[in-house]
């Protein structure tokens, strides 16, 4: 769905891309009103991020504010709309990485932090560590005065029914954002509730730097979504960057190779979004659909839910 295609092909440095998860997303399974809600929310998020970049704000701020909009919506598997684990509880994972200094922050298994992406960013900017989990991460969030909520805040009927039905379809919905600002700084972030019915403190790829999230100003930024175990095994996000850095691939070719040959090759499914150092956007997935939107360096905004 093309909402608007502007303009005069003037190139900006700035560009932004988001995903709201990949999976079995078929038009016939989604009501018109749900489709409209998803498109509107993706539009709100991508437009906010683009506005911030246009005002001269950093890609870090754009990524955080864009992901917060998606986390605050019940439509995606992140923040408010996160899936339930096998114990009927919500546990969130998130990460963010900055491409200019390769600094990063990540958290996993938090159950009361309203916006996990802000926790990841606070860990990056205000702690001596990079990756915090569970109670410790929650205590750090309290110390940083981040918004704390009861676990019930995350409980939605839609996700609870998914747990009861243990339905494989529509289990995805992780959110992610990659942006490049006017200074050429690339930032990538990812936030998720993980997989429905996850057990034993399971952690997926989303909070793992190099798997779910990676950013390097000299190559690209990537945010992944899909069957996390496979993205960890293929070091998916970093592998794309490495193909650019070490093997002269362009972004599209590198993402194609990782998603279809590496991840697909061992039975994994999902997709990723990316931006390279020249502000080119690429999106790749091997599932039937992926919620995604971007504003490219020409200022053209596009939003898609299903196959290309
Ligand atoms: N990659 C996420 C995870 O494995 C799930 C998803 O993207 O839907 O936790």
Short mmCIF file of C-alpha atoms and ligand atoms in Angstrom, two decimals:
data_model
loop_
_atom_site.label_atom_id
_atom_site.label_comp_id
_atom_site.label_asym_id
_atom_site.label_seq_id
_atom_site.Cartn_x
_atom_site.Cartn_y
_atom_site.Cartn_z
CA UNK A 1 0.00 0.00 0.00
CA UNK A 2 1.58 3.23 -1.11
CA UNK A 3 0.32 6.07 1.03
CA UNK A 4 2.15 8.79 -0.67
CA UNK A 5 4.95 8.98 -3.08
CA UNK A 6 6.34 12.45 -3.08
CA UNK A 7 8.65 14.22 -4.47
CA UNK A 8 11.40 15.39 -6.72
CA UNK A 9 13.96 12.65 -6.19
CA UNK A 10 16.10 15.07 -4.20
CA UNK A 11 18.34 12.95 -2.06
CA UNK A 12 18.43 13.41 1.70
CA UNK A 13 20.84 11.71 4.00
CA UNK A 14 18.02 10.75 6.34
CA UNK A 15 15.98 7.57 5.98
CA UNK A 16 13.99 5.33 8.32
CA UNK A 17 12.47 1.85 8.15
CA UNK A 18 10.36 -0.15 10.62
CA UNK A 19 8.94 -3.64 10.94
CA UNK A 20 6.09 -4.96 13.02
CA UNK A 21 6.98 -8.62 12.68
CA UNK A 22 7.06 -11.28 9.97
CA UNK A 23 4.98 -14.45 9.75
CA UNK A 24 1.92 -16.00 8.25
CA UNK A 25 0.27 -12.71 7.42
CA UNK A 26 -2.44 -13.28 4.84
CA UNK A 27 -4.98 -10.74 3.68
CA UNK A 28 -7.82 -13.26 4.01
CA UNK A 29 -7.04 -13.77 7.71
CA UNK A 30 -7.09 -10.11 8.70
CA UNK A 31 -10.30 -8.09 8.97
CA UNK A 32 -10.47 -4.78 7.15
CA UNK A 33 -10.69 -2.88 10.43
CA UNK A 34 -7.63 -4.64 11.86
CA UNK A 35 -5.76 -4.03 8.63
CA UNK A 36 -6.63 -0.35 8.85
CA UNK A 37 -5.51 -0.15 12.48
CA UNK A 38 -2.17 -1.76 11.67
CA UNK A 39 -1.57 0.50 8.68
CA UNK A 40 -2.50 3.57 10.71
CA UNK A 41 -0.18 2.64 13.55
CA UNK A 42 2.73 1.88 11.21
CA UNK A 43 2.03 5.22 9.53
CA UNK A 44 1.98 7.08 12.86
CA UNK A 45 5.26 5.46 13.95
CA UNK A 46 7.20 5.94 10.70
CA UNK A 47 5.92 9.51 10.30
CA UNK A 48 6.99 10.41 13.83
CA UNK A 49 10.48 9.01 13.27
CA UNK A 50 10.81 10.81 9.94
CA UNK A 51 9.65 14.13 11.44
CA UNK A 52 12.25 13.85 14.20
CA UNK A 53 15.01 13.17 11.67
CA UNK A 54 13.82 16.08 9.54
CA UNK A 55 13.99 18.37 12.58
CA UNK A 56 17.63 17.37 12.90
CA UNK A 57 17.19 14.98 15.83
CA UNK A 58 19.56 12.02 16.08
CA UNK A 59 18.76 8.59 14.70
CA UNK A 60 18.96 7.33 18.30
CA UNK A 61 16.06 9.56 19.35
CA UNK A 62 14.11 8.71 16.19
CA UNK A 63 14.50 4.95 16.76
CA UNK A 64 13.49 5.16 20.44
CA UNK A 65 10.44 7.36 19.85
CA UNK A 66 9.30 5.32 16.85
CA UNK A 67 9.57 2.01 18.70
CA UNK A 68 7.77 3.48 21.73
CA UNK A 69 4.71 4.16 19.55
CA UNK A 70 4.67 0.50 18.46
CA UNK A 71 5.31 -0.74 22.02
CA UNK A 72 2.37 1.30 23.31
CA UNK A 73 0.01 -0.29 20.78
CA UNK A 74 -1.70 -3.64 21.50
CA UNK A 75 -1.32 -4.57 17.83
CA UNK A 76 2.29 -5.74 17.96
CA UNK A 77 4.21 -8.30 19.96
CA UNK A 78 6.19 -5.76 21.97
CA UNK A 79 5.35 -3.75 25.08
CA UNK A 80 1.56 -3.53 25.49
CA UNK A 81 0.76 -6.27 22.94
CA UNK A 82 3.45 -8.76 23.98
CA UNK A 83 2.73 -12.48 23.87
CA UNK A 84 2.37 -14.67 26.98
CA UNK A 85 4.95 -17.20 28.11
CA UNK A 86 3.98 -20.72 29.24
CA UNK A 87 3.26 -19.41 32.76
CA UNK A 88 0.74 -16.83 31.57
CA UNK A 89 3.13 -13.97 32.12
CA UNK A 90 4.67 -11.40 29.77
CA UNK A 91 8.45 -11.06 29.61
CA UNK A 92 9.99 -8.53 27.27
CA UNK A 93 13.31 -8.37 25.43
CA UNK A 94 14.83 -5.35 23.68
CA UNK A 95 18.07 -3.97 22.29
CA UNK A 96 19.53 -0.93 20.59
CA UNK A 97 22.86 -0.27 18.87
CA UNK A 98 24.57 2.90 17.69
CA UNK A 99 26.69 2.74 14.55
CA UNK A 100 29.12 5.57 15.26
CA UNK A 101 30.77 4.17 18.40
CA UNK A 102 29.41 0.59 18.29
CA UNK A 103 27.89 1.10 21.71
CA UNK A 104 24.77 -0.94 22.51
CA UNK A 105 22.29 -1.76 25.25
CA UNK A 106 20.03 -4.77 25.78
CA UNK A 107 17.60 -6.22 28.31
CA UNK A 108 15.79 -9.53 28.55
CA UNK A 109 13.00 -11.06 30.63
CA UNK A 110 11.61 -7.85 32.12
CA UNK A 111 8.01 -7.99 33.27
CA UNK A 112 7.21 -4.47 34.47
CA UNK A 113 9.06 -1.96 32.30
CA UNK A 114 6.48 -0.21 30.12
CA UNK A 115 8.86 0.63 27.27
CA UNK A 116 11.66 -1.93 27.00
CA UNK A 117 13.40 0.07 24.23
CA UNK A 118 13.95 2.95 26.68
CA UNK A 119 15.47 0.47 29.13
CA UNK A 120 17.87 -0.80 26.45
CA UNK A 121 18.83 2.80 25.60
CA UNK A 122 19.38 3.65 29.28
CA UNK A 123 21.59 0.59 29.68
CA UNK A 124 23.61 1.76 26.66
CA UNK A 125 23.96 5.32 27.90
CA UNK A 126 23.94 5.07 31.67
CA UNK A 127 25.41 1.76 32.82
CA UNK A 128 28.83 0.20 32.69
CA UNK A 129 27.23 -2.98 31.35
CA UNK A 130 25.67 -3.80 28.02
CA UNK A 131 23.09 -6.54 28.66
CA UNK A 132 20.91 -6.80 31.81
CA UNK A 133 18.29 -9.44 32.55
CA UNK A 134 15.28 -10.08 34.80
CA UNK A 135 15.15 -8.55 38.28
CA UNK A 136 18.43 -6.70 37.89
CA UNK A 137 17.26 -5.04 34.70
CA UNK A 138 13.98 -4.08 36.41
CA UNK A 139 15.84 -2.58 39.38
CA UNK A 140 18.05 -0.61 37.00
CA UNK A 141 14.90 0.66 35.22
CA UNK A 142 13.48 1.83 38.58
CA UNK A 143 16.75 3.60 39.40
CA UNK A 144 16.61 5.37 36.07
CA UNK A 145 13.01 6.45 36.82
CA UNK A 146 11.60 4.63 33.80
CA UNK A 147 7.87 3.99 33.76
CA UNK A 148 7.01 0.83 35.71
CA UNK A 149 3.69 -1.01 35.27
CA UNK A 150 2.06 -4.18 36.63
CA UNK A 151 2.42 -7.23 34.41
CA UNK A 152 -1.36 -7.02 33.89
CA UNK A 153 -0.77 -3.89 31.81
CA UNK A 154 0.60 -6.18 29.08
CA UNK A 155 -2.27 -8.69 29.23
CA UNK A 156 -4.49 -8.59 26.17
CA UNK A 157 -7.29 -10.99 25.34
CA UNK A 158 -5.97 -11.55 21.84
CA UNK A 159 -2.59 -12.76 23.08
CA UNK A 160 -4.15 -14.80 25.92
CA UNK A 161 -6.28 -16.67 23.40
CA UNK A 162 -3.15 -17.37 21.39
CA UNK A 163 -1.60 -18.95 24.47
CA UNK A 164 -4.72 -21.05 25.14
CA UNK A 165 -4.89 -22.18 21.53
CA UNK A 166 -1.11 -22.49 21.30
CA UNK A 167 -1.71 -21.36 17.78
CA UNK A 168 1.33 -21.23 15.59
CA UNK A 169 0.01 -18.58 13.28
CA UNK A 170 0.14 -14.91 14.05
CA UNK A 171 2.62 -15.54 16.86
CA UNK A 172 4.98 -12.91 15.52
CA UNK A 173 4.75 -9.14 15.72
CA UNK A 174 8.12 -8.09 17.10
CA UNK A 175 8.91 -4.48 16.28
CA UNK A 176 12.11 -2.89 15.06
CA UNK A 177 13.45 0.31 13.56
CA UNK A 178 16.59 1.38 11.72
CA UNK A 179 17.31 5.05 11.00
CA UNK A 180 20.13 7.17 9.58
CA UNK A 181 20.33 10.85 10.51
CA UNK A 182 21.79 13.90 8.81
CA UNK A 183 25.21 13.14 10.29
CA UNK A 184 25.25 9.67 8.78
CA UNK A 185 24.78 7.98 12.13
CA UNK A 186 22.93 4.68 11.87
CA UNK A 187 20.97 3.28 14.85
CA UNK A 188 19.02 0.02 15.02
CA UNK A 189 16.59 -1.15 17.71
CA UNK A 190 14.34 -4.17 18.30
CA UNK A 191 11.67 -4.92 20.94
CA UNK A 192 9.59 -8.06 21.53
CA UNK A 193 7.58 -10.23 23.87
CA UNK A 194 9.36 -13.22 22.30
CA UNK A 195 7.48 -16.36 21.31
CA UNK A 196 4.03 -17.38 22.60
CA UNK A 197 4.26 -20.17 25.20
CA UNK A 198 8.04 -19.71 25.64
CA UNK A 199 9.49 -21.66 28.54
CA UNK A 200 12.40 -21.72 30.99
CA UNK A 201 13.39 -18.09 30.65
CA UNK A 202 13.85 -18.51 26.90
CA UNK A 203 15.60 -15.58 25.22
CA UNK A 204 15.36 -15.02 21.47
CA UNK A 205 17.46 -13.02 19.06
CA UNK A 206 15.84 -9.63 19.64
CA UNK A 207 18.00 -8.56 22.60
CA UNK A 208 21.13 -10.18 21.21
CA UNK A 209 23.52 -7.78 19.50
CA UNK A 210 24.62 -9.32 16.22
CA UNK A 211 21.52 -11.53 15.90
CA UNK A 212 18.42 -9.34 16.32
CA UNK A 213 20.09 -5.95 16.14
CA UNK A 214 23.30 -4.53 14.72
CA UNK A 215 24.54 -1.11 13.56
CA UNK A 216 27.83 0.12 12.18
CA UNK A 217 28.19 3.46 10.39
CA UNK A 218 30.74 2.00 8.00
CA UNK A 219 28.34 -0.72 6.81
CA UNK A 220 24.66 -0.77 7.81
CA UNK A 221 22.03 -1.13 10.53
CA UNK A 222 19.76 -4.18 10.81
CA UNK A 223 16.72 -5.23 12.89
CA UNK A 224 15.47 -8.82 12.63
CA UNK A 225 12.22 -10.62 13.30
CA UNK A 226 11.26 -14.27 13.08
CA UNK A 227 12.20 -17.59 14.64
CA UNK A 228 14.83 -16.18 16.96
CA UNK A 229 16.81 -19.37 17.53
CA UNK A 230 17.75 -19.43 13.83
CA UNK A 231 18.76 -15.77 13.82
CA UNK A 232 21.07 -16.45 16.75
CA UNK A 233 22.57 -19.51 15.05
CA UNK A 234 23.32 -17.52 11.89
CA UNK A 235 24.46 -14.36 13.75
CA UNK A 236 22.04 -12.83 11.30
CA UNK A 237 22.30 -9.05 11.76
CA UNK A 238 26.07 -9.03 12.08
CA UNK A 239 26.47 -11.43 9.19
CA UNK A 240 24.84 -8.89 6.87
CA UNK A 241 27.25 -6.19 8.08
CA UNK A 242 30.17 -8.55 7.64
CA UNK A 243 29.22 -9.35 4.05
CA UNK A 244 29.30 -5.60 3.32
CA UNK A 245 32.53 -5.01 5.18
CA UNK A 246 34.51 -8.05 4.12
CA UNK A 247 32.98 -9.34 0.90
CA UNK A 248 31.88 -6.22 -0.99
CA UNK A 249 28.22 -7.19 -1.00
CA UNK A 250 25.61 -4.49 -1.30
CA UNK A 251 22.88 -4.39 1.36
CA UNK A 252 20.18 -6.04 -0.73
CA UNK A 253 22.37 -8.93 -1.81
CA UNK A 254 23.71 -9.45 1.73
CA UNK A 255 20.24 -9.49 3.28
CA UNK A 256 18.99 -11.85 0.59
CA UNK A 257 21.83 -14.25 1.28
CA UNK A 258 21.35 -14.22 5.05
CA UNK A 259 17.53 -14.46 5.06
CA UNK A 260 17.01 -16.92 2.22
CA UNK A 261 20.18 -18.97 2.15
CA UNK A 262 21.56 -18.89 5.69
CA UNK A 263 18.42 -18.68 7.85
CA UNK A 264 16.13 -20.38 5.34
CA UNK A 265 18.83 -22.96 4.69
CA UNK A 266 18.57 -24.34 8.24
CA UNK A 267 14.78 -24.11 8.42
CA UNK A 268 14.32 -20.68 10.01
CA UNK A 269 11.72 -18.15 9.00
CA UNK A 270 11.39 -14.41 9.35
CA UNK A 271 12.86 -11.28 7.92
CA UNK A 272 14.89 -8.16 8.48
CA UNK A 273 15.02 -4.46 7.68
CA UNK A 274 18.20 -2.53 6.97
CA UNK A 275 19.76 0.78 5.96
CA UNK A 276 23.27 1.11 4.56
CA UNK A 277 25.74 3.96 4.98
CA UNK A 278 24.47 5.54 1.75
CA UNK A 279 20.93 5.63 3.19
CA UNK A 280 19.62 2.83 0.96
CA UNK A 281 16.80 0.84 2.57
CA UNK A 282 16.33 -2.87 2.09
CA UNK A 283 13.72 -5.33 3.41
CA UNK A 284 13.89 -9.11 3.05
CA UNK A 285 11.69 -11.94 4.42
CA UNK A 286 10.98 -15.58 3.68
CA UNK A 287 7.54 -15.63 5.34
CA UNK A 288 4.21 -14.89 3.72
CA UNK A 289 4.07 -11.39 5.07
CA UNK A 290 5.83 -8.79 7.14
CA UNK A 291 4.44 -5.58 8.59
CA UNK A 292 6.79 -2.90 7.33
CA UNK A 293 7.05 0.77 6.44
CA UNK A 294 9.71 3.22 5.43
CA UNK A 295 10.50 6.72 4.34
CA UNK A 296 13.44 6.52 1.95
CA UNK A 297 16.09 9.12 1.17
CA UNK A 298 13.86 10.64 -1.49
CA UNK A 299 11.16 11.29 1.10
CA UNK A 300 8.89 8.57 -0.28
CA UNK A 301 6.78 6.78 2.31
CA UNK A 302 5.48 3.26 1.77
CA UNK A 303 3.62 0.82 4.01
CA UNK A 304 3.15 -2.90 3.31
CA UNK A 305 1.67 -5.84 5.20
CA UNK A 306 1.65 -8.73 2.78
CA UNK A 307 3.85 -10.11 0.02
CA UNK A 308 5.60 -7.65 -2.22
N1 LIG B 1 12.49 -12.91 16.97
C1 LIG B 1 11.60 -12.91 18.10
C2 LIG B 1 12.07 -13.94 19.09
O1 LIG B 1 12.51 -15.00 18.67
C3 LIG B 1 10.20 -13.21 17.73
C4 LIG B 1 9.67 -12.48 16.55
O2 LIG B 1 10.39 -11.77 15.87
O3 LIG B 1 8.49 -12.62 16.29
O4 LIG B 1 11.91 -13.74 20.26
#
